[in-house]
Short mmCIF file of C-alpha atoms in Angstrom, two decimals:
data_model
loop_
_atom_site.label_atom_id
_atom_site.label_comp_id
_atom_site.label_asym_id
_atom_site.label_seq_id
_atom_site.Cartn_x
_atom_site.Cartn_y
_atom_site.Cartn_z
CA MET A 23 61.31 49.58 37.00
CA LYS A 24 61.06 46.55 39.27
CA GLY A 25 59.03 46.04 42.39
CA ARG A 26 55.80 47.38 43.73
CA THR A 27 54.92 51.12 43.97
CA ILE A 28 51.88 52.72 45.42
CA VAL A 29 51.36 56.20 44.03
CA LEU A 30 48.78 58.56 45.86
CA ASP A 31 47.83 61.56 43.84
CA HIS A 32 44.92 63.46 42.20
CA ILE A 33 43.40 63.63 38.75
CA ASP A 34 41.17 66.59 37.95
CA ASN A 35 40.73 67.19 41.59
CA PHE A 36 39.56 63.50 42.06
CA GLU A 37 41.52 61.56 44.63
CA ALA A 38 43.07 58.51 43.07
CA ALA A 39 45.60 55.70 43.93
CA ALA A 40 47.73 53.56 41.58
CA LEU A 41 49.54 50.36 42.11
CA MET A 42 52.46 49.81 39.79
CA VAL A 43 54.07 46.31 39.76
CA ASP A 44 57.30 46.09 37.80
CA GLY A 45 56.50 49.27 35.91
CA LYS A 46 53.04 48.22 34.92
CA LEU A 47 49.76 49.59 36.23
CA ASP A 48 48.22 46.65 38.25
CA ASP A 49 45.44 48.40 39.89
CA PHE A 50 43.76 51.85 39.99
CA LEU A 51 41.23 53.55 42.23
CA ILE A 52 39.59 56.87 41.76
CA ALA A 53 36.89 58.68 43.59
CA SER A 54 33.73 59.93 41.95
CA GLY A 55 30.54 61.75 42.82
CA ALA A 56 28.74 58.37 43.50
CA PRO A 57 28.45 56.92 46.97
CA ALA A 58 31.48 54.58 47.49
CA PRO A 59 31.15 50.93 48.45
CA GLY A 60 31.20 50.67 52.21
CA THR A 61 28.99 53.69 52.73
CA ILE A 62 26.38 53.05 55.36
CA TYR A 63 22.82 54.48 55.48
CA ARG A 64 19.77 54.42 57.60
CA ALA A 65 17.23 53.83 54.87
CA ARG A 66 13.57 53.55 54.76
CA ALA A 67 11.80 50.54 53.14
CA ASP A 68 9.87 51.81 50.19
CA ARG A 69 8.26 49.09 48.10
CA PRO A 70 8.78 45.41 47.60
CA VAL A 71 9.65 43.84 44.12
CA LYS A 72 7.48 40.90 43.58
CA GLY A 73 9.12 37.79 42.22
CA GLN A 74 12.73 38.91 43.08
CA GLY A 75 12.27 38.90 46.91
CA GLY A 76 13.81 42.41 46.98
CA MET A 77 12.94 45.84 48.30
CA PHE A 78 13.54 49.33 47.12
CA LEU A 79 14.73 51.69 49.75
CA THR A 80 14.92 55.44 50.23
CA THR A 81 18.29 56.94 51.22
CA PRO A 82 19.50 60.64 51.23
CA ASP A 83 21.49 59.78 47.98
CA GLY A 84 18.63 58.30 46.06
CA PRO A 85 16.92 54.78 45.82
CA ALA A 86 18.71 51.62 46.83
CA PHE A 87 17.73 48.12 46.25
CA LEU A 88 18.16 45.23 48.84
CA ARG A 89 18.03 41.68 47.51
CA GLN A 90 16.52 38.65 49.25
CA VAL A 91 14.84 40.40 52.05
CA LYS A 92 12.05 38.86 54.14
CA GLY A 93 9.57 40.32 56.60
CA LEU A 94 10.52 43.95 55.93
CA ALA A 95 7.47 46.13 55.80
CA PRO A 96 7.27 49.35 53.90
CA GLY A 97 8.14 52.39 56.17
CA THR A 98 10.58 50.40 58.35
CA LEU A 99 13.94 51.90 58.96
CA ILE A 100 17.10 49.70 58.31
CA LEU A 101 20.70 49.94 58.35
CA VAL A 102 22.34 49.12 55.00
CA GLN A 103 25.80 49.26 53.35
CA VAL A 104 26.54 50.01 49.74
CA THR A 105 28.15 46.91 47.96
CA GLY A 106 29.07 48.34 44.61
CA TYR A 107 28.36 51.03 42.08
CA ALA A 108 25.02 51.33 40.46
CA GLU A 109 24.51 51.09 36.73
CA PRO A 110 23.27 54.46 35.17
CA GLY A 111 19.65 55.05 35.96
CA LYS A 112 19.44 52.12 38.51
CA ALA A 113 19.29 51.93 42.26
CA LEU A 114 22.28 51.57 44.65
CA PRO A 115 23.10 47.87 45.41
CA VAL A 116 23.10 47.43 49.18
CA THR A 117 23.26 44.77 51.87
CA ASP A 118 21.77 44.65 55.38
CA ARG A 119 24.90 42.80 56.56
CA VAL A 120 26.89 45.77 57.64
CA LEU A 121 30.80 45.32 58.14
CA PHE A 122 33.35 47.72 59.46
CA LYS A 123 36.72 47.05 57.53
CA SER A 124 40.06 48.36 58.06
CA ARG A 125 43.67 47.24 57.24
CA TYR A 126 43.97 44.58 60.02
CA ALA A 127 40.36 44.06 61.26
CA ILE A 128 36.87 43.53 60.10
CA VAL A 129 34.11 43.96 62.72
CA THR A 130 31.09 41.91 62.04
CA PRO A 131 28.06 42.96 64.21
CA ASP A 132 25.67 40.28 62.63
CA ALA A 133 28.35 37.39 62.95
CA PRO A 134 29.63 36.90 66.50
CA GLY A 135 32.87 35.06 67.15
CA LEU A 136 36.61 35.74 66.77
CA ASN A 137 38.28 34.48 63.67
CA ILE A 138 41.78 34.67 62.19
CA SER A 139 42.46 34.50 58.45
CA ARG A 140 42.98 30.97 57.22
CA SER A 141 46.03 32.05 55.22
CA ILE A 142 47.84 32.46 58.65
CA ARG A 143 48.85 28.94 59.38
CA ASP A 144 51.38 29.23 62.14
CA GLU A 145 49.86 28.10 65.28
CA ASP A 146 52.00 30.35 67.49
CA GLU A 147 51.00 33.44 65.48
CA ARG A 148 47.36 32.40 65.50
CA ASP A 149 47.41 32.24 69.19
CA ARG A 150 49.16 35.60 69.55
CA LEU A 151 46.52 37.21 67.37
CA LEU A 152 43.67 35.46 69.04
CA GLU A 153 45.01 36.69 72.47
CA ILE A 154 45.03 40.37 70.94
CA ALA A 155 41.46 39.81 69.69
CA HIS A 156 40.14 38.52 73.04
CA GLU A 157 41.63 41.43 74.82
CA CYS A 158 40.16 44.10 72.49
CA MET A 159 36.79 42.43 71.99
CA ASP A 160 36.21 41.66 75.69
CA GLY A 161 32.57 42.75 76.57
CA SER A 162 31.48 43.19 72.96
CA ASP A 163 28.83 41.21 71.27
CA TYR A 164 30.26 41.88 67.77
CA GLY A 165 32.33 39.44 65.88
CA LEU A 166 35.83 40.04 64.51
CA ILE A 167 37.96 38.82 61.61
CA LEU A 168 41.73 39.44 61.74
CA ARG A 169 43.01 39.69 58.15
CA SER A 170 45.96 37.99 56.63
CA CYS A 171 48.17 41.18 56.76
CA CYS A 172 48.18 40.94 60.62
CA LEU A 173 50.94 38.25 60.24
CA GLY A 174 53.93 39.54 62.14
CA GLU A 175 52.64 42.98 62.70
CA ASP A 176 52.92 45.00 65.93
CA ALA A 177 50.30 44.16 68.66
CA GLY A 178 49.68 47.72 69.50
CA GLU A 179 48.82 48.70 65.84
CA ILE A 180 46.46 45.80 65.50
CA ALA A 181 44.81 46.64 68.74
CA GLU A 182 44.42 50.24 67.75
CA ASP A 183 42.87 49.28 64.45
CA ILE A 184 40.42 46.98 66.24
CA SER A 185 39.42 49.75 68.66
CA SER A 186 38.90 52.25 65.87
CA MET A 187 36.54 49.83 64.07
CA LEU A 188 34.68 49.08 67.27
CA ALA A 189 34.12 52.87 67.79
CA HIS A 190 32.90 53.18 64.27
CA ALA A 191 30.45 50.27 64.74
CA ASP A 192 29.21 51.57 68.14
CA GLN A 193 28.67 55.05 66.68
CA VAL A 194 26.62 53.80 63.74
CA LEU A 195 24.63 50.93 65.39
CA ASN A 196 23.62 53.16 68.36
CA ASP A 197 22.44 56.12 66.29
CA SER A 198 18.88 56.86 67.20
CA GLY A 199 17.80 58.93 64.31
CA THR A 200 14.34 58.57 62.83
CA GLU A 201 14.87 59.60 59.25
CA PRO A 202 16.95 58.15 56.40
CA GLU A 203 20.56 59.45 56.85
CA LEU A 204 24.11 58.91 55.76
CA LEU A 205 25.89 57.44 58.83
CA LEU A 206 29.31 56.57 57.57
CA GLU A 207 31.03 57.46 54.15
CA GLY A 208 33.00 54.65 52.27
CA ASP A 209 36.65 54.90 52.27
CA GLY A 210 38.33 56.92 49.50
CA PRO A 211 41.13 55.64 47.25
CA HIS A 212 44.02 56.73 49.49
CA VAL A 213 42.53 54.86 52.48
CA LEU A 214 41.59 51.91 50.31
CA ALA A 215 45.17 51.63 49.07
CA TRP A 216 46.50 51.58 52.66
CA ARG A 217 43.73 49.19 53.68
CA ASP A 218 43.80 46.63 50.78
CA TRP A 219 47.21 46.84 49.10
CA THR A 220 49.08 45.24 51.95
CA ASP A 221 52.07 43.65 50.25
CA PRO A 222 55.33 45.53 50.75
CA ALA A 223 55.66 48.45 48.44
CA GLU A 224 57.35 51.80 48.05
CA VAL A 225 54.75 54.62 48.54
CA VAL A 226 54.92 57.90 46.50
CA THR A 227 52.77 60.70 47.92
CA GLN A 228 54.35 63.79 46.22
CA ASP A 229 52.10 65.87 43.93
CA GLY A 230 52.73 64.92 40.24
CA GLY A 231 53.56 61.30 41.30
CA PHE A 232 51.26 59.76 38.58
CA GLU A 233 53.31 61.63 35.84
CA THR A 234 56.79 60.76 37.21
CA GLN A 235 55.81 57.19 37.94
CA GLY A 236 54.26 56.41 34.51
CA VAL A 237 50.73 56.26 35.86
CA LEU A 238 49.32 58.73 33.25
CA ASP A 239 50.83 56.94 30.28
CA ALA A 240 49.35 53.61 31.55
CA LEU A 241 45.93 55.23 31.95
CA ASP A 242 45.99 56.43 28.29
CA VAL A 243 46.23 52.79 27.36
CA ALA A 244 43.53 51.77 29.94
CA ARG A 245 41.21 54.42 28.53
CA GLY A 246 41.37 53.05 25.08
CA ILE A 247 39.81 49.85 23.77
CA THR A 248 43.08 48.09 22.94
CA GLU A 249 45.15 46.00 25.51
CA PRO A 250 48.42 44.64 24.11
CA LEU A 251 49.15 40.91 24.99
CA PRO A 252 52.55 39.68 25.86
CA GLY A 253 54.06 37.74 22.91
CA GLY A 254 51.81 39.52 20.32
CA GLY A 255 48.18 39.97 19.74
CA HIS A 256 45.65 42.28 21.52
CA LEU A 257 42.48 42.40 23.45
CA PHE A 258 39.76 44.74 22.23
CA ILE A 259 37.64 45.62 25.31
CA GLN A 260 34.40 47.52 24.54
CA PRO A 261 31.76 48.30 27.29
CA THR A 262 28.24 48.41 25.89
CA ARG A 263 24.97 49.07 27.68
CA ALA A 264 24.21 45.44 27.98
CA LEU A 265 27.69 43.80 28.49
CA VAL A 266 31.42 44.15 28.14
CA ALA A 267 32.67 42.68 24.91
CA VAL A 268 36.20 41.29 24.76
CA ASP A 269 37.68 40.22 21.43
CA VAL A 270 40.96 38.33 21.24
CA ASN A 271 42.98 39.37 18.13
CA THR A 272 46.11 37.50 17.11
CA GLY A 273 47.19 39.99 14.30
CA SER A 274 48.51 38.66 11.02
CA ASP A 275 49.14 35.24 12.36
CA THR A 276 45.78 33.26 12.03
CA SER A 277 47.15 29.79 12.94
CA LEU A 278 45.56 27.61 15.80
CA ALA A 279 48.89 27.89 17.61
CA ALA A 280 48.76 31.67 17.60
CA GLY A 281 45.11 31.55 18.54
CA THR A 282 45.80 29.27 21.50
CA LYS A 283 48.75 31.30 22.69
CA ALA A 284 46.64 34.58 22.54
CA ASN A 285 43.82 32.93 24.37
CA PHE A 286 45.94 31.78 27.18
CA ALA A 287 47.58 35.37 27.42
CA CYS A 288 44.06 36.74 27.54
CA ALA A 289 43.29 34.42 30.54
CA LYS A 290 46.25 35.79 32.46
CA ALA A 291 45.68 39.45 31.40
CA LEU A 292 41.99 39.86 31.61
CA ALA A 293 41.55 40.32 35.35
CA ARG A 294 44.05 43.03 35.51
CA ALA A 295 42.72 44.87 32.37
CA LEU A 296 39.07 44.70 33.80
CA ARG A 297 40.19 45.82 37.25
CA VAL A 298 42.20 48.86 35.91
CA ARG A 299 39.32 49.88 33.67
CA GLY A 300 36.79 49.43 36.53
CA LEU A 301 34.57 47.12 34.42
CA GLY A 302 32.07 44.73 35.72
CA GLY A 303 28.69 43.13 34.88
CA GLN A 304 28.34 40.66 32.13
CA ILE A 305 31.45 40.02 30.05
CA THR A 306 31.49 37.94 26.83
CA LEU A 307 34.95 36.83 25.41
CA ASP A 308 35.14 36.25 21.62
CA LEU A 309 38.25 34.10 21.65
CA ALA A 310 40.60 33.33 18.85
CA PRO A 311 40.27 29.97 17.18
CA MET A 312 41.92 27.07 19.22
CA PRO A 313 41.47 23.29 19.43
CA LYS A 314 38.65 22.25 21.88
CA LYS A 315 41.08 19.99 23.80
CA ASP A 316 42.74 23.34 25.08
CA ARG A 317 39.48 24.73 26.56
CA ARG A 318 40.11 23.08 29.97
CA GLY A 319 43.70 24.57 30.23
CA PHE A 320 42.28 28.02 29.26
CA GLU A 321 39.56 27.75 31.94
CA SER A 322 42.14 26.74 34.51
CA ALA A 323 44.31 29.68 33.72
CA LEU A 324 41.31 32.09 33.79
CA ARG A 325 40.22 30.69 37.12
CA ALA A 326 43.63 31.18 38.71
CA ALA A 327 43.92 34.83 37.41
CA PHE A 328 40.53 35.76 38.91
CA LYS A 329 41.14 33.90 42.13
CA ALA A 330 44.12 36.29 42.85
CA ASP A 331 42.07 39.28 41.65
CA GLY A 332 39.92 39.82 44.71
CA ILE A 333 36.82 41.07 42.93
CA GLU A 334 33.90 38.66 43.01
CA THR A 335 33.73 37.01 39.52
CA THR A 336 31.65 34.04 38.38
CA LEU A 337 32.94 31.95 35.44
CA ALA A 338 29.74 31.10 33.64
CA GLY A 339 31.19 28.93 30.90
CA TRP A 340 30.97 28.42 27.13
CA THR A 341 28.05 29.40 24.92
CA PRO A 342 26.85 27.37 21.91
CA LEU A 343 28.60 29.94 19.74
CA GLY A 344 31.99 29.23 21.42
CA HIS A 345 32.07 32.47 23.39
CA TYR A 346 33.14 32.40 27.07
CA GLU A 347 31.04 34.25 29.58
CA LEU A 348 31.74 35.88 32.99
CA GLN A 349 29.74 37.67 35.57
CA ARG A 350 31.72 40.33 37.49
CA LYS A 351 30.66 42.41 40.57
CA ARG A 352 30.53 46.24 39.79
CA SER A 353 32.88 47.10 42.68
CA ARG A 354 34.63 49.96 40.78
CA ILE A 355 33.40 53.02 38.87
CA PRO A 356 34.23 52.60 35.19
CA LEU A 357 37.32 54.61 34.25
CA GLU A 358 35.58 56.04 31.16
CA GLU A 359 32.84 57.56 33.33
CA VAL A 360 35.30 59.50 35.57
CA LEU A 361 38.16 60.41 33.10
CA LYS A 362 36.04 61.82 30.22
#
């Protein structure tokens, strides 16, 4: 099965979306009971955290934590947006830089100016999009970013998207409430699929699509700890309370050549495996033995894979024991927490 297919369905009454690329599960989104990233609250400052420059906040859905905040006194009301999922027992991660994001447009109230995605290089197209932006944003103090998927799209659809985001922004920013309140829910999986999976794809919306398109079989693999590598070998991916441990296994061939091959396969496959499983936080790779001269090539392959991934990931580097460490944003709910 070649090409890209977006499948919109439900699992155990949870809304979910799957992206299949050439018959393989490339991305997966599923709703949960937790507040979704993008959710906007009016929150009340509760107590500062000395030494961290942060502040605990009160929201209708429990405590939140805002990093690197200055001049915010306890009791003050502030608009914040959820940036990821909280670890069990911890506060929601939030930011005070609120964005309104859709398929074509991102409205940026705290960053005025009109901007076009740098990936759109054609000057005529940039001029066309800038004209649309000027017309739609006339009289507004907000900023706007037009995303790369605007390239070649209908001007009316782009304008409608911008207007919708402006309306959301006005509604939220002009709300005059005086208590902590949920002001805007984050997008669910079906909307996120429409918003972020913008490359051309067949879209399947019929009930039972996950079964007919092979999504359920792929999820059975993703819910396990083993991820097969092309050309032989496996990854063993095991989340713990402190970190996600990834072991590269070459099978019966223990040669350096096999180790190098498996490590490079890991570099290409790891981003997808973590993305589908919804895993983030600290990640430690226990790689197969390979010559030190191949480390730079491994890092380059890993960097390229995560650059295309879209989820904020920091490549921390090598440890004295020869492990490789990453730090990845918790932008997804772990699959094992939803599909138990």
